[in-house]
Amino acid sequence: MASFGDSSSSENVKESTLCRYNPEWADVTPIEQNDGSVSVVTIAYSEQFKDVFDYFRAVMKSQEVSERAFKLTSDAIAICPANYTVWQYRRRLLKELKKNLWDELEMIGNFIIEEPKNYQVWYHRRVLVEWLHDATQELSFTTEVLQDDPKNFHAWQHRQWCLNTFNLWNDNGHNELAYTSDRIKEDVRNNSAWNQRYYVINNTIGFNDDVLNNEISFTWHWISKAPNNESSWNYLRGVLNGRMKAYLHPNLKSGCTYLLSQGLESSHLLAFLFDLYEEELDDICDRLADEIDPIRKKYWKYMKRRLINKFDQSDSLN
């Protein structure tokens, strides 16, 4: 039968490889797939698929725990690696048969290289890491996967889980923030790397004033190199959340106006500058009403409402 991870075609399968011709399975009555009495579309299952899953359903029904059942999960996964039930049953057999989890981790690593966007294989690896209480291989492993596919969501998600669960932010010479800098340097448009950078800071040192200023400088460096890149503008909005006021960041404001003066026609630049001024106007009205000119508080509150209504009317007209 097919070895684990063998995704080769199973259209021309020799009879000797099927369970129903294998004496080892003579005591098991296979359970056929039940698609109902009336099917809108009949699925053309291959002979190997029907054979493996007919016997797998029988094994599941009897809750068999054996080496042959474990081997059967390998065959089922090779045919249909996205089948959650097969993976779940395999995990049960791993424990009850006391299998070597390190061997399984190596196996699933090889399988992920072949099926890097399959959720089930990543979840299986996560469970193994949990059982082993050891994530020493995970950063290097996800780095390898991300070299081939820098925006692989599952790899980033697994990496984040490992960083959080095992506190690997700064581990054995590794610095995750520096890692994001390297990934951004490789591809400034890698939104996943920008997202990871925000995740790292938000879960470690936090966005205090010093960090915020450093991140503004870091982001602006890349904006100046690729001003039409949406990823860096989105990151800048994220780090400025709640503090997006021009008077708080004069260099940022002047940087935007400089890009405009150079003839840059970027929707990201103009939208950012618009929000910068909008929040500044809103804050100015509050400061005038509450601190600087409280005698005319009602007037400034009125001006604030007027601005809000003006924007609302503009939105409704569009």
PDB file of C-alpha atoms in Angstrom:
ATOM      1  CA  MET A   1       0.000   0.000   0.000  1.00  0.00           C
ATOM      2  CA  ALA A   2       1.013   3.640  -0.310  1.00  0.00           C
ATOM      3  CA  SER A   3       3.554   4.828   2.227  1.00  0.00           C
ATOM      4  CA  PHE A   4       2.748   7.804   4.427  1.00  0.00           C
ATOM      5  CA  GLY A   5       2.994  11.019   2.492  1.00  0.00           C
ATOM      6  CA  ASP A   6       2.987   9.278  -0.878  1.00  0.00           C
ATOM      7  CA  SER A   7       0.671  11.430  -2.967  1.00  0.00           C
ATOM      8  CA  SER A   8       1.324   9.583  -6.228  1.00  0.00           C
ATOM      9  CA  SER A   9      -1.599   8.616  -8.412  1.00  0.00           C
ATOM     10  CA  SER A  10      -3.668   5.676  -7.208  1.00  0.00           C
ATOM     11  CA  GLU A  11      -5.657   5.114 -10.396  1.00  0.00           C
ATOM     12  CA  ASN A  12      -3.830   1.944 -11.408  1.00  0.00           C
ATOM     13  CA  VAL A  13      -3.475   0.078  -8.130  1.00  0.00           C
ATOM     14  CA  LYS A  14      -2.458  -3.570  -8.124  1.00  0.00           C
ATOM     15  CA  GLU A  15      -4.952  -5.886  -6.470  1.00  0.00           C
ATOM     16  CA  SER A  16      -2.254  -7.128  -4.089  1.00  0.00           C
ATOM     17  CA  THR A  17      -1.999  -3.676  -2.517  1.00  0.00           C
ATOM     18  CA  LEU A  18      -5.675  -3.501  -1.551  1.00  0.00           C
ATOM     19  CA  CYS A  19      -6.884  -4.458   1.924  1.00  0.00           C
ATOM     20  CA  ARG A  20      -9.606  -6.722   0.591  1.00  0.00           C
ATOM     21  CA  TYR A  21      -6.962  -8.966  -0.986  1.00  0.00           C
ATOM     22  CA  ASN A  22      -4.663  -8.869   2.027  1.00  0.00           C
ATOM     23  CA  PRO A  23      -5.011 -11.891   4.387  1.00  0.00           C
ATOM     24  CA  GLU A  24      -4.167  -9.592   7.320  1.00  0.00           C
ATOM     25  CA  TRP A  25      -7.580  -7.951   6.891  1.00  0.00           C
ATOM     26  CA  ALA A  26      -9.591 -11.133   6.301  1.00  0.00           C
ATOM     27  CA  ASP A  27     -11.318 -10.820   9.694  1.00  0.00           C
ATOM     28  CA  VAL A  28     -12.637  -7.312   8.991  1.00  0.00           C
ATOM     29  CA  THR A  29     -15.830  -6.515   7.101  1.00  0.00           C
ATOM     30  CA  PRO A  30     -15.378  -3.224   5.256  1.00  0.00           C
ATOM     31  CA  ILE A  31     -18.029  -0.513   5.565  1.00  0.00           C
ATOM     32  CA  GLU A  32     -18.825   1.200   2.291  1.00  0.00           C
ATOM     33  CA  GLN A  33     -19.290   4.928   1.857  1.00  0.00           C
ATOM     34  CA  ASN A  34     -22.961   5.897   2.199  1.00  0.00           C
ATOM     35  CA  ASP A  35     -23.757   8.873  -0.008  1.00  0.00           C
ATOM     36  CA  GLY A  36     -27.508   8.407   0.348  1.00  0.00           C
ATOM     37  CA  SER A  37     -30.032   6.767  -1.947  1.00  0.00           C
ATOM     38  CA  VAL A  38     -30.142   9.751  -4.289  1.00  0.00           C
ATOM     39  CA  SER A  39     -26.942  11.610  -5.103  1.00  0.00           C
ATOM     40  CA  VAL A  40     -26.943  14.806  -7.122  1.00  0.00           C
ATOM     41  CA  VAL A  41     -23.418  14.023  -8.256  1.00  0.00           C
ATOM     42  CA  THR A  42     -21.765  10.648  -7.852  1.00  0.00           C
ATOM     43  CA  ILE A  43     -18.147  10.995  -6.783  1.00  0.00           C
ATOM     44  CA  ALA A  44     -15.766   8.853  -8.805  1.00  0.00           C
ATOM     45  CA  TYR A  45     -13.674   7.434  -5.953  1.00  0.00           C
ATOM     46  CA  SER A  46     -10.583   5.514  -7.007  1.00  0.00           C
ATOM     47  CA  GLU A  47     -10.398   1.823  -6.118  1.00  0.00           C
ATOM     48  CA  GLN A  48      -7.642   2.500  -3.607  1.00  0.00           C
ATOM     49  CA  PHE A  49      -9.613   5.320  -1.972  1.00  0.00           C
ATOM     50  CA  LYS A  50     -12.717   3.143  -1.587  1.00  0.00           C
ATOM     51  CA  ASP A  51     -10.712   0.214  -0.286  1.00  0.00           C
ATOM     52  CA  VAL A  52      -8.708   2.144   2.306  1.00  0.00           C
ATOM     53  CA  PHE A  53     -11.609   4.169   3.644  1.00  0.00           C
ATOM     54  CA  ASP A  54     -14.030   1.232   3.673  1.00  0.00           C
ATOM     55  CA  TYR A  55     -11.620  -0.570   5.997  1.00  0.00           C
ATOM     56  CA  PHE A  56     -10.867   2.591   7.931  1.00  0.00           C
ATOM     57  CA  ARG A  57     -14.583   3.036   8.688  1.00  0.00           C
ATOM     58  CA  ALA A  58     -14.661  -0.546   9.945  1.00  0.00           C
ATOM     59  CA  VAL A  59     -11.639   0.048  12.169  1.00  0.00           C
ATOM     60  CA  MET A  60     -13.200   3.224  13.515  1.00  0.00           C
ATOM     61  CA  LYS A  61     -16.452   1.444  14.284  1.00  0.00           C
ATOM     62  CA  SER A  62     -14.712  -1.288  16.268  1.00  0.00           C
ATOM     63  CA  GLN A  63     -12.266   1.213  17.837  1.00  0.00           C
ATOM     64  CA  GLU A  64      -9.404  -1.091  16.963  1.00  0.00           C
ATOM     65  CA  VAL A  65      -5.992  -0.282  18.424  1.00  0.00           C
ATOM     66  CA  SER A  66      -3.319  -2.136  16.487  1.00  0.00           C
ATOM     67  CA  GLU A  67      -0.280  -1.783  14.277  1.00  0.00           C
ATOM     68  CA  ARG A  68      -2.351  -2.561  11.207  1.00  0.00           C
ATOM     69  CA  ALA A  69      -4.812   0.193  12.134  1.00  0.00           C
ATOM     70  CA  PHE A  70      -1.915   2.602  12.550  1.00  0.00           C
ATOM     71  CA  LYS A  71      -0.559   1.604   9.134  1.00  0.00           C
ATOM     72  CA  LEU A  72      -4.037   2.095   7.690  1.00  0.00           C
ATOM     73  CA  THR A  73      -4.088   5.699   8.902  1.00  0.00           C
ATOM     74  CA  SER A  74      -0.839   6.244   6.989  1.00  0.00           C
ATOM     75  CA  ASP A  75      -2.469   4.929   3.833  1.00  0.00           C
ATOM     76  CA  ALA A  76      -5.602   7.024   4.369  1.00  0.00           C
ATOM     77  CA  ILE A  77      -3.567  10.179   4.971  1.00  0.00           C
ATOM     78  CA  ALA A  78      -1.493   9.532   1.853  1.00  0.00           C
ATOM     79  CA  ILE A  79      -4.723   9.471  -0.169  1.00  0.00           C
ATOM     80  CA  CYS A  80      -6.602  12.262   1.613  1.00  0.00           C
ATOM     81  CA  PRO A  81      -4.335  14.348   3.886  1.00  0.00           C
ATOM     82  CA  ALA A  82      -7.101  16.850   4.706  1.00  0.00           C
ATOM     83  CA  ASN A  83      -9.272  14.259   6.476  1.00  0.00           C
ATOM     84  CA  TYR A  84      -9.517  15.379  10.115  1.00  0.00           C
ATOM     85  CA  THR A  85     -11.000  12.104  11.381  1.00  0.00           C
ATOM     86  CA  VAL A  86      -8.033  10.080  10.163  1.00  0.00           C
ATOM     87  CA  TRP A  87      -5.545  12.398  11.853  1.00  0.00           C
ATOM     88  CA  GLN A  88      -7.513  12.326  15.089  1.00  0.00           C
ATOM     89  CA  TYR A  89      -7.598   8.533  15.113  1.00  0.00           C
ATOM     90  CA  ARG A  90      -3.891   8.416  14.326  1.00  0.00           C
ATOM     91  CA  ARG A  91      -3.177  10.584  17.367  1.00  0.00           C
ATOM     92  CA  ARG A  92      -5.129   8.207  19.535  1.00  0.00           C
ATOM     93  CA  LEU A  93      -3.101   5.274  18.193  1.00  0.00           C
ATOM     94  CA  LEU A  94       0.156   7.152  18.703  1.00  0.00           C
ATOM     95  CA  LYS A  95      -0.580   7.363  22.404  1.00  0.00           C
ATOM     96  CA  GLU A  96      -2.108   3.952  22.966  1.00  0.00           C
ATOM     97  CA  LEU A  97       0.573   2.143  20.974  1.00  0.00           C
ATOM     98  CA  LYS A  98       3.260   4.269  22.662  1.00  0.00           C
ATOM     99  CA  LYS A  99       4.816   5.275  19.365  1.00  0.00           C
ATOM    100  CA  ASN A 100       8.030   7.300  19.183  1.00  0.00           C
ATOM    101  CA  LEU A 101       6.798  10.882  18.974  1.00  0.00           C
ATOM    102  CA  TRP A 102      10.124  12.181  17.685  1.00  0.00           C
ATOM    103  CA  ASP A 103       9.837   9.842  14.708  1.00  0.00           C
ATOM    104  CA  GLU A 104       6.327  11.153  14.135  1.00  0.00           C
ATOM    105  CA  LEU A 105       7.573  14.747  14.368  1.00  0.00           C
ATOM    106  CA  GLU A 106      10.210  14.038  11.733  1.00  0.00           C
ATOM    107  CA  MET A 107       7.606  12.372   9.532  1.00  0.00           C
ATOM    108  CA  ILE A 108       5.152  15.253   9.790  1.00  0.00           C
ATOM    109  CA  GLY A 109       7.946  17.714   9.066  1.00  0.00           C
ATOM    110  CA  ASN A 110       8.670  15.973   5.778  1.00  0.00           C
ATOM    111  CA  PHE A 111       4.971  15.852   5.012  1.00  0.00           C
ATOM    112  CA  ILE A 112       4.526  19.581   5.677  1.00  0.00           C
ATOM    113  CA  ILE A 113       7.283  20.359   3.189  1.00  0.00           C
ATOM    114  CA  GLU A 114       5.144  18.556   0.592  1.00  0.00           C
ATOM    115  CA  GLU A 115       1.771  19.884   1.846  1.00  0.00           C
ATOM    116  CA  PRO A 116       2.626  23.280   3.408  1.00  0.00           C
ATOM    117  CA  LYS A 117      -0.885  24.735   3.128  1.00  0.00           C
ATOM    118  CA  ASN A 118      -2.775  21.844   4.670  1.00  0.00           C
ATOM    119  CA  TYR A 119      -4.238  22.856   8.046  1.00  0.00           C
ATOM    120  CA  GLN A 120      -4.403  19.293   9.393  1.00  0.00           C
ATOM    121  CA  VAL A 121      -0.674  18.633   9.085  1.00  0.00           C
ATOM    122  CA  TRP A 122       0.150  21.822  10.956  1.00  0.00           C
ATOM    123  CA  TYR A 123      -2.331  21.006  13.712  1.00  0.00           C
ATOM    124  CA  HIS A 124      -0.844  17.519  14.004  1.00  0.00           C
ATOM    125  CA  ARG A 125       2.621  19.019  14.453  1.00  0.00           C
ATOM    126  CA  ARG A 126       1.319  21.392  17.097  1.00  0.00           C
ATOM    127  CA  VAL A 127      -0.171  18.516  19.091  1.00  0.00           C
ATOM    128  CA  LEU A 128       3.109  16.606  18.888  1.00  0.00           C
ATOM    129  CA  VAL A 129       5.063  19.619  20.136  1.00  0.00           C
ATOM    130  CA  GLU A 130       2.589  19.934  23.021  1.00  0.00           C
ATOM    131  CA  TRP A 131       2.983  16.269  23.916  1.00  0.00           C
ATOM    132  CA  LEU A 132       6.782  16.482  23.734  1.00  0.00           C
ATOM    133  CA  HIS A 133       6.882  19.795  25.630  1.00  0.00           C
ATOM    134  CA  ASP A 134       9.703  20.737  23.298  1.00  0.00           C
ATOM    135  CA  ALA A 135       9.694  23.438  20.617  1.00  0.00           C
ATOM    136  CA  THR A 136      13.446  23.621  20.020  1.00  0.00           C
ATOM    137  CA  GLN A 137      13.045  22.702  16.353  1.00  0.00           C
ATOM    138  CA  GLU A 138      10.059  24.878  15.571  1.00  0.00           C
ATOM    139  CA  LEU A 139      11.599  28.257  14.790  1.00  0.00           C
ATOM    140  CA  SER A 140      14.141  26.761  12.407  1.00  0.00           C
ATOM    141  CA  PHE A 141      11.454  24.558  10.874  1.00  0.00           C
ATOM    142  CA  THR A 142       9.026  27.410  10.225  1.00  0.00           C
ATOM    143  CA  THR A 143      11.907  29.512   8.919  1.00  0.00           C
ATOM    144  CA  GLU A 144      12.610  26.779   6.369  1.00  0.00           C
ATOM    145  CA  VAL A 145       8.962  26.680   5.287  1.00  0.00           C
ATOM    146  CA  LEU A 146       8.760  30.466   5.083  1.00  0.00           C
ATOM    147  CA  GLN A 147      11.833  30.601   2.874  1.00  0.00           C
ATOM    148  CA  ASP A 148       9.811  28.780   0.214  1.00  0.00           C
ATOM    149  CA  ASP A 149       6.519  30.551   0.949  1.00  0.00           C
ATOM    150  CA  PRO A 150       7.072  33.791   2.926  1.00  0.00           C
ATOM    151  CA  LYS A 151       3.333  34.370   3.332  1.00  0.00           C
ATOM    152  CA  ASN A 152       2.269  30.899   4.466  1.00  0.00           C
ATOM    153  CA  PHE A 153      -0.454  31.612   7.014  1.00  0.00           C
ATOM    154  CA  HIS A 154      -0.175  28.226   8.737  1.00  0.00           C
ATOM    155  CA  ALA A 155       3.577  28.571   9.231  1.00  0.00           C
ATOM    156  CA  TRP A 156       3.224  32.051  10.741  1.00  0.00           C
ATOM    157  CA  GLN A 157       0.371  30.901  12.965  1.00  0.00           C
ATOM    158  CA  HIS A 158       2.366  27.912  14.204  1.00  0.00           C
ATOM    159  CA  ARG A 159       5.381  30.132  14.807  1.00  0.00           C
ATOM    160  CA  GLN A 160       3.294  32.578  16.858  1.00  0.00           C
ATOM    161  CA  TRP A 161       1.873  29.763  18.943  1.00  0.00           C
ATOM    162  CA  CYS A 162       5.373  28.421  19.688  1.00  0.00           C
ATOM    163  CA  LEU A 163       6.721  31.870  20.559  1.00  0.00           C
ATOM    164  CA  ASN A 164       3.904  32.469  23.008  1.00  0.00           C
ATOM    165  CA  THR A 165       3.641  28.993  24.495  1.00  0.00           C
ATOM    166  CA  PHE A 166       7.365  28.398  25.000  1.00  0.00           C
ATOM    167  CA  ASN A 167       8.525  32.019  25.387  1.00  0.00           C
ATOM    168  CA  LEU A 168      10.925  31.896  22.455  1.00  0.00           C
ATOM    169  CA  TRP A 169      10.957  35.621  21.697  1.00  0.00           C
ATOM    170  CA  ASN A 170      14.641  35.844  22.654  1.00  0.00           C
ATOM    171  CA  ASP A 171      15.955  32.317  22.856  1.00  0.00           C
ATOM    172  CA  ASN A 172      19.492  30.987  22.341  1.00  0.00           C
ATOM    173  CA  GLY A 173      20.603  33.974  20.326  1.00  0.00           C
ATOM    174  CA  HIS A 174      17.351  34.228  18.396  1.00  0.00           C
ATOM    175  CA  ASN A 175      15.517  37.550  18.391  1.00  0.00           C
ATOM    176  CA  GLU A 176      12.088  37.444  16.776  1.00  0.00           C
ATOM    177  CA  LEU A 177      11.887  41.198  16.248  1.00  0.00           C
ATOM    178  CA  ALA A 178      15.176  41.087  14.358  1.00  0.00           C
ATOM    179  CA  TYR A 179      13.794  38.166  12.362  1.00  0.00           C
ATOM    180  CA  THR A 180      10.874  40.309  11.192  1.00  0.00           C
ATOM    181  CA  SER A 181      13.308  43.052  10.191  1.00  0.00           C
ATOM    182  CA  ASP A 182      15.184  40.564   8.023  1.00  0.00           C
ATOM    183  CA  ARG A 183      11.977  39.310   6.391  1.00  0.00           C
ATOM    184  CA  ILE A 184      10.835  42.876   5.665  1.00  0.00           C
ATOM    185  CA  LYS A 185      14.251  43.684   4.225  1.00  0.00           C
ATOM    186  CA  GLU A 186      13.890  40.689   1.901  1.00  0.00           C
ATOM    187  CA  ASP A 187      10.403  41.750   0.795  1.00  0.00           C
ATOM    188  CA  VAL A 188       8.962  45.025   2.041  1.00  0.00           C
ATOM    189  CA  ARG A 189       5.568  43.990   0.644  1.00  0.00           C
ATOM    190  CA  ASN A 190       5.354  40.880   2.807  1.00  0.00           C
ATOM    191  CA  ASN A 191       2.290  41.769   4.853  1.00  0.00           C
ATOM    192  CA  SER A 192       2.777  38.637   6.979  1.00  0.00           C
ATOM    193  CA  ALA A 193       6.168  39.887   8.170  1.00  0.00           C
ATOM    194  CA  TRP A 194       4.695  43.275   9.100  1.00  0.00           C
ATOM    195  CA  ASN A 195       1.889  41.531  10.943  1.00  0.00           C
ATOM    196  CA  GLN A 196       4.427  39.382  12.793  1.00  0.00           C
ATOM    197  CA  ARG A 197       6.365  42.483  13.825  1.00  0.00           C
ATOM    198  CA  TYR A 198       3.247  44.009  15.359  1.00  0.00           C
ATOM    199  CA  TYR A 199       2.452  40.697  17.066  1.00  0.00           C
ATOM    200  CA  VAL A 200       5.929  40.463  18.589  1.00  0.00           C
ATOM    201  CA  ILE A 201       5.955  43.983  20.023  1.00  0.00           C
ATOM    202  CA  ASN A 202       2.366  43.782  21.229  1.00  0.00           C
ATOM    203  CA  ASN A 203       3.121  40.551  23.110  1.00  0.00           C
ATOM    204  CA  THR A 204       6.490  41.575  24.563  1.00  0.00           C
ATOM    205  CA  ILE A 205       7.666  45.134  25.201  1.00  0.00           C
ATOM    206  CA  GLY A 206       4.482  46.928  24.151  1.00  0.00           C
ATOM    207  CA  PHE A 207       4.106  50.190  22.246  1.00  0.00           C
ATOM    208  CA  ASN A 208       5.431  52.693  24.762  1.00  0.00           C
ATOM    209  CA  ASP A 209       6.580  56.107  23.530  1.00  0.00           C
ATOM    210  CA  ASP A 210      10.160  55.033  22.821  1.00  0.00           C
ATOM    211  CA  VAL A 211       9.078  51.918  20.957  1.00  0.00           C
ATOM    212  CA  LEU A 212       6.471  53.899  19.043  1.00  0.00           C
ATOM    213  CA  ASN A 213       9.035  56.446  17.885  1.00  0.00           C
ATOM    214  CA  ASN A 214      11.428  53.684  16.848  1.00  0.00           C
ATOM    215  CA  GLU A 215       8.692  51.934  14.893  1.00  0.00           C
ATOM    216  CA  ILE A 216       7.640  55.147  13.169  1.00  0.00           C
ATOM    217  CA  SER A 217      11.248  55.676  12.059  1.00  0.00           C
ATOM    218  CA  PHE A 218      11.594  52.044  11.002  1.00  0.00           C
ATOM    219  CA  THR A 219       8.356  52.106   9.008  1.00  0.00           C
ATOM    220  CA  TRP A 220       9.019  55.475   7.432  1.00  0.00           C
ATOM    221  CA  HIS A 221      12.370  54.208   6.197  1.00  0.00           C
ATOM    222  CA  TRP A 222      10.552  51.538   4.185  1.00  0.00           C
ATOM    223  CA  ILE A 223       7.727  53.846   3.132  1.00  0.00           C
ATOM    224  CA  SER A 224      10.275  56.225   1.638  1.00  0.00           C
ATOM    225  CA  LYS A 225      11.700  53.332  -0.396  1.00  0.00           C
ATOM    226  CA  ALA A 226       8.320  51.961  -1.519  1.00  0.00           C
ATOM    227  CA  PRO A 227       5.670  54.658  -0.929  1.00  0.00           C
ATOM    228  CA  ASN A 228       2.947  52.736  -2.779  1.00  0.00           C
ATOM    229  CA  ASN A 229       3.317  49.678  -0.558  1.00  0.00           C
ATOM    230  CA  GLU A 230       0.087  49.209   1.391  1.00  0.00           C
ATOM    231  CA  SER A 231       1.642  46.880   4.000  1.00  0.00           C
ATOM    232  CA  SER A 232       3.920  49.502   5.538  1.00  0.00           C
ATOM    233  CA  TRP A 233       1.155  52.129   5.586  1.00  0.00           C
ATOM    234  CA  ASN A 234      -1.182  49.692   7.337  1.00  0.00           C
ATOM    235  CA  TYR A 235       1.502  48.916   9.896  1.00  0.00           C
ATOM    236  CA  LEU A 236       1.994  52.627  10.545  1.00  0.00           C
ATOM    237  CA  ARG A 237      -1.736  53.029  11.133  1.00  0.00           C
ATOM    238  CA  GLY A 238      -1.650  50.085  13.510  1.00  0.00           C
ATOM    239  CA  VAL A 239       1.156  51.376  15.702  1.00  0.00           C
ATOM    240  CA  LEU A 240      -0.417  54.851  15.790  1.00  0.00           C
ATOM    241  CA  ASN A 241      -3.762  53.493  16.931  1.00  0.00           C
ATOM    242  CA  GLY A 242      -5.370  56.187  19.094  1.00  0.00           C
ATOM    243  CA  ARG A 243      -2.366  58.496  18.686  1.00  0.00           C
ATOM    244  CA  MET A 244      -2.723  59.473  15.058  1.00  0.00           C
ATOM    245  CA  LYS A 245      -2.485  63.235  15.490  1.00  0.00           C
ATOM    246  CA  ALA A 246      -0.231  65.392  13.344  1.00  0.00           C
ATOM    247  CA  TYR A 247       0.936  67.648  16.176  1.00  0.00           C
ATOM    248  CA  LEU A 248       2.209  64.602  18.092  1.00  0.00           C
ATOM    249  CA  HIS A 249       4.373  63.525  15.160  1.00  0.00           C
ATOM    250  CA  PRO A 250       5.598  66.620  13.284  1.00  0.00           C
ATOM    251  CA  ASN A 251       8.282  64.679  11.425  1.00  0.00           C
ATOM    252  CA  LEU A 252       5.669  62.261  10.161  1.00  0.00           C
ATOM    253  CA  LYS A 253       3.490  65.091   8.947  1.00  0.00           C
ATOM    254  CA  SER A 254       6.405  66.815   7.227  1.00  0.00           C
ATOM    255  CA  GLY A 255       7.443  63.510   5.678  1.00  0.00           C
ATOM    256  CA  CYS A 256       3.997  63.090   4.149  1.00  0.00           C
ATOM    257  CA  THR A 257       3.944  66.623   2.777  1.00  0.00           C
ATOM    258  CA  TYR A 258       7.437  66.107   1.350  1.00  0.00           C
ATOM    259  CA  LEU A 259       6.298  63.035  -0.573  1.00  0.00           C
ATOM    260  CA  LEU A 260       3.379  65.056  -1.906  1.00  0.00           C
ATOM    261  CA  SER A 261       5.724  67.837  -2.994  1.00  0.00           C
ATOM    262  CA  GLN A 262       7.705  65.265  -4.964  1.00  0.00           C
ATOM    263  CA  GLY A 263       4.621  64.540  -7.047  1.00  0.00           C
ATOM    264  CA  LEU A 264       3.802  61.192  -5.459  1.00  0.00           C
ATOM    265  CA  GLU A 265       0.218  60.241  -6.245  1.00  0.00           C
ATOM    266  CA  SER A 266      -0.414  57.508  -3.723  1.00  0.00           C
ATOM    267  CA  SER A 267      -3.847  56.674  -2.373  1.00  0.00           C
ATOM    268  CA  HIS A 268      -2.196  55.294   0.769  1.00  0.00           C
ATOM    269  CA  LEU A 269      -0.311  58.534   1.368  1.00  0.00           C
ATOM    270  CA  LEU A 270      -3.348  60.776   0.838  1.00  0.00           C
ATOM    271  CA  ALA A 271      -5.643  58.573   2.923  1.00  0.00           C
ATOM    272  CA  PHE A 272      -3.121  58.521   5.751  1.00  0.00           C
ATOM    273  CA  LEU A 273      -2.673  62.290   5.635  1.00  0.00           C
ATOM    274  CA  PHE A 274      -6.444  62.749   5.606  1.00  0.00           C
ATOM    275  CA  ASP A 275      -6.846  60.626   8.747  1.00  0.00           C
ATOM    276  CA  LEU A 276      -3.947  62.431  10.365  1.00  0.00           C
ATOM    277  CA  TYR A 277      -5.627  65.813   9.881  1.00  0.00           C
ATOM    278  CA  GLU A 278      -9.076  64.504  10.767  1.00  0.00           C
ATOM    279  CA  GLU A 279      -7.946  63.205  14.141  1.00  0.00           C
ATOM    280  CA  GLU A 280      -5.977  66.375  14.728  1.00  0.00           C
ATOM    281  CA  LEU A 281      -9.041  68.565  14.062  1.00  0.00           C
ATOM    282  CA  ASP A 282     -11.142  66.432  16.366  1.00  0.00           C
ATOM    283  CA  ASP A 283      -8.562  66.693  19.125  1.00  0.00           C
ATOM    284  CA  ILE A 284      -8.091  70.445  18.606  1.00  0.00           C
ATOM    285  CA  CYS A 285     -11.816  71.026  19.118  1.00  0.00           C
ATOM    286  CA  ASP A 286     -11.701  69.080  22.389  1.00  0.00           C
ATOM    287  CA  ARG A 287      -8.644  70.958  23.631  1.00  0.00           C
ATOM    288  CA  LEU A 288     -10.174  74.325  22.795  1.00  0.00           C
ATOM    289  CA  ALA A 289     -13.448  73.428  24.492  1.00  0.00           C
ATOM    290  CA  ASP A 290     -11.991  71.842  27.622  1.00  0.00           C
ATOM    291  CA  GLU A 291      -8.610  73.512  28.185  1.00  0.00           C
ATOM    292  CA  ILE A 292      -7.688  76.529  26.076  1.00  0.00           C
ATOM    293  CA  ASP A 293     -10.970  78.373  25.412  1.00  0.00           C
ATOM    294  CA  PRO A 294     -13.591  76.954  27.820  1.00  0.00           C
ATOM    295  CA  ILE A 295     -15.608  80.199  27.709  1.00  0.00           C
ATOM    296  CA  ARG A 296     -16.641  79.246  24.186  1.00  0.00           C
ATOM    297  CA  LYS A 297     -16.962  75.558  24.974  1.00  0.00           C
ATOM    298  CA  LYS A 298     -20.388  75.238  23.371  1.00  0.00           C
ATOM    299  CA  TYR A 299     -19.085  76.829  20.199  1.00  0.00           C
ATOM    300  CA  TRP A 300     -16.172  74.414  19.889  1.00  0.00           C
ATOM    301  CA  LYS A 301     -18.399  71.437  20.636  1.00  0.00           C
ATOM    302  CA  TYR A 302     -20.686  72.718  17.893  1.00  0.00           C
ATOM    303  CA  MET A 303     -17.730  72.962  15.495  1.00  0.00           C
ATOM    304  CA  LYS A 304     -16.765  69.405  16.316  1.00  0.00           C
ATOM    305  CA  ARG A 305     -20.301  68.178  15.602  1.00  0.00           C
ATOM    306  CA  ARG A 306     -20.301  70.180  12.399  1.00  0.00           C
ATOM    307  CA  LEU A 307     -17.129  68.486  11.232  1.00  0.00           C
ATOM    308  CA  ILE A 308     -18.524  65.072  12.097  1.00  0.00           C
ATOM    309  CA  ASN A 309     -21.784  65.813  10.274  1.00  0.00           C
ATOM    310  CA  LYS A 310     -19.865  67.111   7.287  1.00  0.00           C
ATOM    311  CA  PHE A 311     -17.906  63.900   6.995  1.00  0.00           C
ATOM    312  CA  ASP A 312     -21.069  61.822   7.494  1.00  0.00           C
ATOM    313  CA  GLN A 313     -22.871  63.727   4.738  1.00  0.00           C
ATOM    314  CA  SER A 314     -19.924  63.277   2.395  1.00  0.00           C
ATOM    315  CA  ASP A 315     -19.981  59.532   3.057  1.00  0.00           C
ATOM    316  CA  SER A 316     -23.740  59.288   2.418  1.00  0.00           C
ATOM    317  CA  LEU A 317     -23.455  61.193  -0.870  1.00  0.00           C
ATOM    318  CA  ASN A 318     -20.850  58.718  -2.032  1.00  0.00           C
TER     319      ASN A 318
END
